[in-house]
Amino acid sequence: MNKVFSHTLFTDFDIDLFKAGKHYRLYEKLGAHLIELNGVKGVYFAVWAPTAQSVSVVGDFNYWTQGEHQLEVRWDSSGIWEGFIPELDKGALYKYKIQSNNGEIATEKSDPFAFYCEKPPHTASVIWDLEHKWKDHNWMENRENHNGLNRPYSVYEVHLGSWKRHISDNRFLTYLEFAEDLVDYVKKMGFTHVEFMPVMEYPYDPSWGYQLVGYFAPTSRFGKPQDFMVLVDKLHQAGIGVILDWVPSHFPDDAHGLGFFDGSNLYEHPDRKKGYHPDWKSLVFNYGRNEVRSFLISNAIFWLQHYHVDGLRVDAVASMLYLDYSRKEGEWEPNIYGGRENLDTISFLKEFNETVYANFKGVQTIAEESTSFPMVSRPTYDGGLGFGMKWMMGWMHDTLDYFQKETVYRKFHQNDLTFSMTYAFTENFMLPLSHDEVVHGKRSIVGRMPGDEWQKFANLRLLYGYMFTHPGTKLLFMGNEFGQSREWNFESSLDWHLNQYPYHEGVKDMVADLNKLYKTQPALYEKQFSPDGFEWINYSDHENAVISFIRKGNNPKEDVIVVCNFTQIVRSNYRIGMSRLGNLTEIFNSDDKKYGGSGVNNPHHLTIEPSPYDGKDYSIELILPPLGTIVLKFS
């Protein structure tokens, strides 16, 4: 095999953009690219390593020998090493052998821009392409109609390694198997979107994918890059959107990864007070370095462009925003204004969101942000961070705390439920019951519910009924939809066998019906982020532990009325105030016998009476089922 030939894919303009932090498609230049040069097929390599003394491409084609195929550094002080190796083909294994100029021993690094990686625990990069004949044209052309903020948005959060495994040997399913089993299941359940916990290549299974090494490569645990494209393609063809967890907050210090890449703090911040994460013992990106910003924003653009994903859920935003996050006094330094905010991060997140929304129609970015940082999901031109949505962590914590209480004590804690409405419209909130709530001794969601088995599942159905009628979009972690009894275990499949039991099957059927209700009732989604879409009927009936409210859309005739009874006592002749006369029909009842409930329901036709109540001119009498959510509509 011939030595390395001089060649470049970079123009002077590319270099200027890179240095300025404005090159948002670096993956087209850096990395390994199959090309033809002067009639000879081979691979062009380019890697950013500004403090390196030398960079060699080593691989299975040269017996991993340093110096056999040495790259040349560009003359323009960009720190980019590049070259063309003829006769190399798709599938070859490679790494970069980097000799730093500070006397450090040469280290072998995986390609930060590799499109494909060896299956862990192996760590080499694989020469690959991104060719795929997409069949999701209809979805992509109409994506705005599926993915808008005024559309139903019900997300099924999935960890691919443990959603389902082969029974015989606990082996992972493949992307192609997910393209059949998962797609069929999500479509049957009626979720509008799937959110995948990180699919980018990661070395350590217990990290659940949140310690990334191959930012541009879907993990090879489940197949090839094109196999993952098939999965996305099939989901789109089934009318299901795809959200990826994205982790720009930190990365592991594995020897083959980004850490100390060229013998210097290249990707991580050189100040340990900013460059090291004490919670996860990982490294933190240097958001003030232009080339790092280009790397990260290019990575976001890459998944949206080449994998057709519809949204990015940005992990651990709070840890990025605050200089003192999980740090004790003396372990952090204030910003130039004396505050605790990380100004470089704020600038980066704004640029990330602006770039995503400017380049792609009908996509969403979603922040997992657990503090009261203002205007996370407000446009940057109004001073916000620019995200489309933000996880409503306060709602999640308060609601689960409330539901864990014995029903006899709930009347003393009604504010835990109603407090969320005091700030529900300050952000575009998504209501999450995520993987974080079913691990580390927290128990499963149904396992937190008080009472005997019937009451536990009645509480679970009540919780989901309340969640799906509360303003905001929805997210359920896999297994929650059928009431998995044990905590989530990333090393094994969900307990699918539980669906043979009536209570579990009942919850699953109810979640499917809730998804249908959410999608077919405009009042539940058209104004889900606006105070115009919500009105309390009564939030102060503490003694009975009952709340009632109206959800509103664009058409007042489509309004729905929601009443929740948080005790196991049937409330007969329960009266609520109404603003107008008419007839109501019960369109959902979490206590329905088909869900495992007791079957307490209301007559088919209910007439509003000219009798003032709850400060309104009219009222109606209802029967409230035990531990139940009912939804009514004008008929």
XYZ file of C-alpha atoms in Angstrom, residues 271-274 323-324 326-334:
15
model
C -9.213 24.966 34.338
C -10.302 21.963 36.393
C -12.871 24.145 38.170
C -14.626 24.414 34.809
C -20.241 27.435 37.564
C -20.990 26.182 41.084
C -22.218 20.324 42.463
C -19.179 22.275 43.595
C -18.339 23.352 47.121
C -17.029 26.725 48.151
C -13.524 27.187 46.802
C -14.120 24.729 43.952
C -15.508 27.343 41.563
C -14.900 30.946 40.584
C -17.510 33.603 39.735
